[in-house]
mmCIF file of C-alpha atoms and ligand atoms in Angstrom:
data_model
loop_
_atom_site.group_PDB
_atom_site.id
_atom_site.type_symbol
_atom_site.label_atom_id
_atom_site.label_comp_id
_atom_site.label_asym_id
_atom_site.label_seq_id
_atom_site.Cartn_x
_atom_site.Cartn_y
_atom_site.Cartn_z
ATOM 1 C CA UNK S 316 -33.371 20.102 -25.799
ATOM 2 C CA UNK S 317 -33.719 16.373 -26.476
ATOM 3 C CA UNK S 318 -30.820 14.065 -27.335
ATOM 4 C CA UNK S 319 -31.813 10.553 -28.435
ATOM 5 C CA UNK S 320 -29.401 7.698 -29.141
ATOM 6 C CA UNK S 321 -30.551 5.291 -31.862
ATOM 7 C CA UNK S 322 -28.586 2.103 -31.284
ATOM 8 C CA UNK S 323 -29.992 0.371 -34.386
ATOM 9 C CA UNK S 324 -29.097 -3.362 -34.361
ATOM 10 C CA UNK S 325 -26.209 -2.958 -31.904
ATOM 11 C CA UNK S 326 -25.670 -4.082 -28.279
ATOM 12 C CA UNK S 327 -26.745 -7.341 -26.695
ATOM 13 C CA UNK S 328 -28.612 -7.332 -23.384
ATOM 14 C CA UNK S 329 -25.327 -7.873 -21.499
ATOM 15 C CA UNK S 330 -23.665 -4.948 -23.323
ATOM 16 C CA UNK S 331 -26.727 -2.821 -22.602
ATOM 17 C CA UNK S 332 -26.420 -3.341 -18.848
ATOM 18 C CA UNK S 333 -22.831 -2.117 -18.673
ATOM 19 C CA UNK S 334 -23.409 0.759 -21.121
ATOM 20 C CA UNK S 335 -26.488 2.047 -19.262
ATOM 21 C CA UNK S 336 -24.826 1.759 -15.848
ATOM 22 C CA UNK S 337 -21.908 3.879 -17.107
ATOM 23 C CA UNK S 338 -24.184 6.363 -18.906
ATOM 24 C CA UNK S 339 -26.270 6.854 -15.791
ATOM 25 C CA UNK S 340 -23.149 7.622 -13.744
ATOM 26 C CA UNK S 341 -21.693 9.995 -16.328
ATOM 27 C CA UNK S 342 -24.901 11.967 -16.873
ATOM 28 C CA UNK S 343 -25.614 12.372 -13.188
ATOM 29 C CA UNK S 344 -25.842 16.105 -12.514
ATOM 30 C CA UNK S 345 -26.063 17.053 -16.219
ATOM 31 C CA UNK S 346 -29.093 19.365 -16.434
ATOM 32 C CA UNK S 347 -31.086 21.204 -19.125
ATOM 33 C CA UNK S 348 -31.170 18.258 -21.513
ATOM 34 C CA UNK S 349 -33.579 15.391 -21.916
ATOM 35 C CA UNK S 350 -31.830 12.116 -22.795
ATOM 36 C CA UNK S 351 -33.345 9.061 -24.497
ATOM 37 C CA UNK S 352 -31.790 5.754 -25.581
ATOM 38 C CA UNK S 353 -33.372 3.491 -28.221
ATOM 39 C CA UNK S 354 -31.971 -0.037 -27.808
ATOM 40 C CA UNK S 355 -33.066 -3.085 -29.823
ATOM 41 C CA UNK S 356 -36.166 -4.884 -28.481
ATOM 42 C CA UNK S 357 -34.143 -7.582 -26.706
ATOM 43 C CA UNK S 358 -32.330 -4.945 -24.616
ATOM 44 C CA UNK S 359 -35.301 -2.742 -23.683
ATOM 45 C CA UNK S 360 -36.105 -4.507 -20.443
ATOM 46 C CA UNK S 361 -32.511 -4.303 -19.188
ATOM 47 C CA UNK S 362 -32.187 -0.654 -20.211
ATOM 48 C CA UNK S 363 -35.399 0.252 -18.351
ATOM 49 C CA UNK S 364 -34.205 -1.572 -15.244
ATOM 50 C CA UNK S 365 -30.701 -0.085 -15.153
ATOM 51 C CA UNK S 366 -31.885 3.463 -15.957
ATOM 52 C CA UNK S 367 -34.900 3.475 -13.584
ATOM 53 C CA UNK S 368 -35.062 6.718 -11.602
ATOM 54 C CA UNK S 369 -32.218 8.334 -13.601
ATOM 55 C CA UNK S 370 -34.487 10.512 -15.767
ATOM 56 C CA UNK S 371 -33.001 8.887 -18.906
ATOM 57 C CA UNK S 372 -35.903 7.467 -20.923
ATOM 58 C CA UNK S 373 -35.969 4.291 -22.984
ATOM 59 C CA UNK S 374 -37.655 4.267 -26.401
ATOM 60 C CA UNK S 375 -38.113 1.414 -28.886
ATOM 61 C CA UNK S 376 -37.027 1.733 -32.528
ATOM 62 C CA UNK S 377 -40.436 0.861 -33.981
ATOM 63 C CA UNK S 378 -43.964 -0.073 -32.905
ATOM 64 C CA UNK S 379 -47.001 -1.626 -34.596
ATOM 65 C CA UNK S 380 -50.371 0.145 -34.721
ATOM 66 C CA UNK S 381 -52.618 -2.610 -33.352
ATOM 67 C CA UNK S 382 -52.899 -3.586 -29.685
ATOM 68 C CA UNK S 383 -52.454 -7.280 -30.574
ATOM 69 C CA UNK S 384 -53.113 -9.630 -33.456
ATOM 70 C CA UNK S 385 -51.713 -11.899 -36.140
ATOM 71 C CA UNK S 386 -48.706 -9.739 -37.069
ATOM 72 C CA UNK S 387 -45.703 -12.045 -36.937
ATOM 73 C CA UNK S 388 -42.511 -10.246 -36.019
ATOM 74 C CA UNK S 389 -44.195 -7.038 -34.834
ATOM 75 C CA UNK S 390 -44.443 -5.509 -31.336
ATOM 76 C CA UNK S 391 -47.517 -3.666 -30.023
ATOM 77 C CA UNK S 392 -47.165 -0.271 -28.322
ATOM 78 C CA UNK S 393 -48.986 -1.531 -25.203
ATOM 79 C CA UNK S 394 -46.363 -4.303 -24.865
ATOM 80 C CA UNK S 395 -43.658 -1.644 -24.822
ATOM 81 C CA UNK S 396 -45.511 0.543 -22.341
ATOM 82 C CA UNK S 397 -46.025 -2.387 -19.982
ATOM 83 C CA UNK S 398 -42.269 -2.920 -19.529
ATOM 84 C CA UNK S 399 -41.569 0.765 -18.877
ATOM 85 C CA UNK S 400 -40.656 1.919 -22.387
ATOM 86 C CA UNK S 401 -41.951 5.480 -22.746
ATOM 87 C CA UNK S 402 -41.733 6.081 -26.494
ATOM 88 C CA UNK S 403 -40.662 4.862 -29.911
ATOM 89 C CA UNK S 404 -38.938 5.971 -33.065
ATOM 90 C CA UNK S 405 -41.164 5.593 -36.113
ATOM 91 C CA UNK S 406 -40.383 5.734 -39.848
ATOM 92 C CA UNK S 407 -36.608 5.810 -39.550
ATOM 93 C CA UNK S 408 -35.142 6.027 -43.057
ATOM 94 C CA UNK S 409 -33.741 2.493 -42.706
ATOM 95 C CA UNK S 410 -37.327 1.303 -42.114
ATOM 96 C CA UNK S 411 -38.501 3.325 -45.126
ATOM 97 C CA UNK S 412 -35.687 2.159 -47.416
ATOM 98 C CA UNK S 413 -35.028 -1.426 -46.335
ATOM 99 C CA UNK S 414 -38.355 -2.562 -44.879
ATOM 100 C CA UNK S 415 -40.926 -0.911 -47.134
ATOM 101 C CA UNK S 416 -42.269 1.544 -44.558
ATOM 102 C CA UNK S 417 -44.484 4.097 -46.294
ATOM 103 C CA UNK S 418 -46.019 7.416 -45.262
ATOM 104 C CA UNK S 419 -49.284 5.499 -44.763
ATOM 105 C CA UNK S 420 -47.906 2.711 -42.560
ATOM 106 C CA UNK S 421 -45.806 5.242 -40.619
ATOM 107 C CA UNK S 422 -48.887 7.307 -39.914
ATOM 108 C CA UNK S 423 -50.682 4.256 -38.517
ATOM 109 C CA UNK S 424 -47.697 3.375 -36.322
ATOM 110 C CA UNK S 425 -47.532 6.934 -34.993
ATOM 111 C CA UNK S 426 -51.264 6.944 -34.227
ATOM 112 C CA UNK S 427 -51.069 3.557 -32.477
ATOM 113 C CA UNK S 428 -48.083 4.529 -30.348
ATOM 114 C CA UNK S 429 -49.638 7.837 -29.278
ATOM 115 C CA UNK S 430 -52.956 6.126 -28.483
ATOM 116 C CA UNK S 431 -51.092 3.738 -26.179
ATOM 117 C CA UNK S 432 -49.647 6.711 -24.301
ATOM 118 C CA UNK S 433 -46.148 6.494 -25.784
ATOM 119 C CA UNK S 434 -44.071 9.414 -27.005
ATOM 120 C CA UNK S 435 -42.985 9.309 -30.665
ATOM 121 C CA UNK S 436 -39.983 10.541 -32.609
ATOM 122 C CA UNK S 437 -41.137 10.423 -36.249
ATOM 123 C CA UNK S 438 -38.340 10.559 -38.824
ATOM 124 C CA UNK S 439 -38.323 12.353 -42.168
ATOM 125 C CA UNK S 440 -35.635 13.185 -44.703
ATOM 126 C CA UNK S 441 -34.743 13.288 -48.375
ATOM 127 C CA UNK S 442 -32.359 10.999 -50.256
ATOM 128 C CA UNK S 443 -29.337 12.332 -52.118
ATOM 129 C CA UNK S 444 -31.092 11.840 -55.469
ATOM 130 C CA UNK S 445 -34.118 13.779 -54.225
ATOM 131 C CA UNK S 446 -31.913 16.630 -52.972
ATOM 132 C CA UNK S 447 -30.002 16.801 -56.251
ATOM 133 C CA UNK S 448 -33.264 16.853 -58.187
ATOM 134 C CA UNK S 449 -34.426 19.865 -56.143
ATOM 135 C CA UNK S 450 -37.138 17.736 -54.513
ATOM 136 C CA UNK S 451 -36.169 18.238 -50.850
ATOM 137 C CA UNK S 452 -39.005 20.611 -50.026
ATOM 138 C CA UNK S 453 -41.659 18.448 -51.725
ATOM 139 C CA UNK S 454 -40.441 15.279 -50.022
ATOM 140 C CA UNK S 455 -40.366 16.881 -46.577
ATOM 141 C CA UNK S 456 -43.760 18.462 -47.127
ATOM 142 C CA UNK S 457 -45.282 15.091 -48.110
ATOM 143 C CA UNK S 458 -43.696 13.207 -45.198
ATOM 144 C CA UNK S 459 -44.513 15.839 -42.571
ATOM 145 C CA UNK S 460 -48.096 16.307 -43.769
ATOM 146 C CA UNK S 461 -48.649 12.532 -43.458
ATOM 147 C CA UNK S 462 -47.379 12.680 -39.874
ATOM 148 C CA UNK S 463 -49.445 15.752 -38.995
ATOM 149 C CA UNK S 464 -52.606 14.107 -40.315
ATOM 150 C CA UNK S 465 -52.038 11.116 -38.016
ATOM 151 C CA UNK S 466 -51.804 13.116 -34.804
ATOM 152 C CA UNK S 467 -54.677 14.456 -32.711
ATOM 153 C CA UNK S 468 -54.162 17.915 -31.277
ATOM 154 C CA UNK S 469 -54.152 16.619 -27.668
ATOM 155 C CA UNK S 470 -51.350 14.124 -28.443
ATOM 156 C CA UNK S 471 -49.003 16.646 -30.046
ATOM 157 C CA UNK S 472 -47.098 17.234 -26.821
ATOM 158 C CA UNK S 473 -45.830 13.635 -27.079
ATOM 159 C CA UNK S 474 -44.552 13.995 -30.652
ATOM 160 C CA UNK S 475 -41.166 15.103 -31.948
ATOM 161 C CA UNK S 476 -39.946 15.001 -35.554
ATOM 162 C CA UNK S 477 -36.379 14.090 -36.527
ATOM 163 C CA UNK S 478 -35.038 15.543 -39.775
ATOM 164 C CA UNK S 479 -32.464 13.065 -41.047
ATOM 165 C CA UNK S 480 -31.199 13.661 -44.590
ATOM 166 C CA UNK S 481 -30.620 10.105 -45.829
ATOM 167 C CA UNK S 482 -27.308 11.083 -47.447
ATOM 168 C CA UNK S 483 -25.979 12.146 -44.028
ATOM 169 C CA UNK S 484 -26.864 8.979 -42.103
ATOM 170 C CA UNK S 485 -23.849 6.871 -41.204
ATOM 171 C CA UNK S 486 -21.797 8.540 -43.931
ATOM 172 C CA UNK S 487 -19.834 11.097 -41.930
ATOM 173 C CA UNK S 488 -21.374 13.753 -44.227
ATOM 174 C CA UNK S 489 -23.344 16.024 -41.924
ATOM 175 C CA UNK S 490 -25.770 18.605 -43.274
ATOM 176 C CA UNK S 491 -24.313 22.072 -42.777
ATOM 177 C CA UNK S 492 -25.967 23.992 -39.934
ATOM 178 C CA UNK S 493 -27.584 26.187 -42.625
ATOM 179 C CA UNK S 494 -29.022 23.168 -44.491
ATOM 180 C CA UNK S 495 -30.345 21.745 -41.223
ATOM 181 C CA UNK S 496 -31.867 25.081 -40.208
ATOM 182 C CA UNK S 497 -33.506 25.571 -43.606
ATOM 183 C CA UNK S 498 -35.168 22.123 -43.459
ATOM 184 C CA UNK S 499 -36.192 22.593 -39.825
ATOM 185 C CA UNK S 500 -37.777 25.974 -40.506
ATOM 186 C CA UNK S 501 -39.830 24.402 -43.311
ATOM 187 C CA UNK S 502 -40.910 21.496 -41.083
ATOM 188 C CA UNK S 503 -41.787 23.899 -38.250
ATOM 189 C CA UNK S 504 -44.057 25.836 -40.616
ATOM 190 C CA UNK S 505 -45.977 22.592 -41.280
ATOM 191 C CA UNK S 506 -45.929 21.026 -37.815
ATOM 192 C CA UNK S 507 -44.847 22.907 -34.714
ATOM 193 C CA UNK S 508 -43.329 20.235 -32.447
ATOM 194 C CA UNK S 509 -39.750 19.738 -31.137
ATOM 195 C CA UNK S 510 -37.417 19.096 -34.105
ATOM 196 C CA UNK S 511 -34.306 16.939 -33.857
ATOM 197 C CA UNK S 512 -31.516 16.845 -36.424
ATOM 198 C CA UNK S 513 -29.952 13.471 -37.268
ATOM 199 C CA UNK S 514 -27.213 12.336 -39.637
ATOM 200 C CA UNK S 515 -23.576 11.972 -38.552
ATOM 201 C CA UNK S 516 -23.975 14.064 -35.396
ATOM 202 C CA UNK S 517 -20.677 13.915 -33.486
ATOM 203 C CA UNK S 518 -19.200 15.756 -30.489
ATOM 204 C CA UNK S 519 -17.240 17.904 -33.012
ATOM 205 C CA UNK S 520 -20.310 19.232 -34.850
ATOM 206 C CA UNK S 521 -22.973 19.071 -32.117
ATOM 207 C CA UNK S 522 -22.564 22.624 -30.805
ATOM 208 C CA UNK S 523 -23.028 24.350 -34.168
ATOM 209 C CA UNK S 524 -26.001 22.177 -35.129
ATOM 210 C CA UNK S 525 -27.756 22.397 -31.770
ATOM 211 C CA UNK S 526 -27.498 26.178 -31.562
ATOM 212 C CA UNK S 527 -29.507 26.704 -34.779
ATOM 213 C CA UNK S 528 -32.799 28.431 -33.919
ATOM 214 C CA UNK S 529 -35.096 25.632 -35.138
ATOM 215 C CA UNK S 530 -32.971 22.698 -33.933
ATOM 216 C CA UNK S 531 -34.343 21.398 -30.620
ATOM 217 C CA UNK S 532 -32.196 18.310 -30.267
ATOM 218 C CA UNK S 533 -30.436 15.459 -32.056
ATOM 219 C CA UNK S 534 -31.069 11.865 -33.061
ATOM 220 C CA UNK S 535 -27.653 10.230 -32.866
ATOM 221 C CA UNK S 536 -26.731 6.869 -34.402
ATOM 222 C CA UNK S 537 -23.074 5.823 -34.516
ATOM 223 C CA UNK S 538 -21.874 8.321 -31.912
ATOM 224 C CA UNK S 539 -24.476 7.094 -29.403
ATOM 225 C CA UNK S 540 -22.819 3.678 -29.149
ATOM 226 C CA UNK S 541 -19.853 4.918 -27.095
ATOM 227 C CA UNK S 542 -20.497 6.482 -23.709
ATOM 228 C CA UNK S 543 -17.818 9.190 -24.196
ATOM 229 C CA UNK S 544 -19.168 10.533 -27.478
ATOM 230 C CA UNK S 545 -22.826 10.262 -26.441
ATOM 231 C CA UNK S 546 -22.201 12.085 -23.150
ATOM 232 C CA UNK S 547 -20.269 14.801 -25.027
ATOM 233 C CA UNK S 548 -23.267 15.333 -27.341
ATOM 234 C CA UNK S 549 -25.662 15.425 -24.357
ATOM 235 C CA UNK S 550 -23.414 18.082 -22.783
ATOM 236 C CA UNK S 551 -23.517 20.081 -26.030
ATOM 237 C CA UNK S 552 -27.318 19.847 -25.848
ATOM 238 C CA UNK S 553 -27.283 21.183 -22.289
ATOM 239 C CA UNK S 554 -25.014 24.092 -23.357
ATOM 240 C CA UNK S 555 -27.253 24.889 -26.325
ATOM 241 C CA UNK S 556 -30.382 25.000 -24.183
ATOM 242 C CA UNK S 557 -28.698 27.462 -21.818
ATOM 243 C CA UNK S 558 -27.401 29.707 -24.602
HETATM 244 P P1 LIG D 1433 -25.746 8.375 -37.661
HETATM 245 O O1 LIG D 1433 -27.258 7.799 -37.651
HETATM 246 O O2 LIG D 1433 -25.645 9.330 -36.489
HETATM 247 O O3 LIG D 1433 -24.880 7.163 -37.481
HETATM 248 O O4 LIG D 1433 -25.551 9.062 -38.965
HETATM 249 C C1 LIG D 1433 -28.359 8.614 -37.330
HETATM 250 C C2 LIG D 1433 -29.629 7.803 -37.417
HETATM 251 O O5 LIG D 1433 -29.725 6.945 -38.308
HETATM 252 O O6 LIG D 1433 -30.561 7.977 -36.601
#
């Protein structure tokens, strides 16, 4: 069971230090769940330092595919690895929708991050319009096949996929456990790696989502920004992995 907190563009370096110190204390002794935080680039170094030795891993929110080069505004996977970051999100729907990320560029980012030894959480999910048009299966199939094609067999153990229906992100509208399970079962049939659900995961709905057979964890946005709610979701993850 893997619970990852996607902070998006929230928390300064100073806020990161106090949050991570508190998180580390509160998760001490919580077993059976792997915990990851994904701070903004400017907070990665502080998060790594404060969480060192705690077992809580620090991932970036994106990574470029090249090792270096003329790519203004981008960060190379090796740069992340050097400061102790152990993985990255790739292809979050906000990257796809607001920053022109495509299946092709996502695949290159995933390949580059895995080549540099990082773990990857690759995100997929349909928009509301696609769901209403009955396109969910086609969209997921296309996105997951692009990811699968980018990953060598020997790197698969460092890959997870997050299913995040776009209509459920930041809206308070969670997919029902049945909708999540249906999408996860489809994704599993295409690519058998750990599958996280994301989209308005909260302490109140975490147990029923995380106990679905094909749900192996959660990618949490808003509720990962407060220690109380994030710890409660991590505890739900621990319960689900024991059940
Ligand atoms: P949310 O975001 O939990 O705030 O819906 C999830 C995500 O975007 O990863």
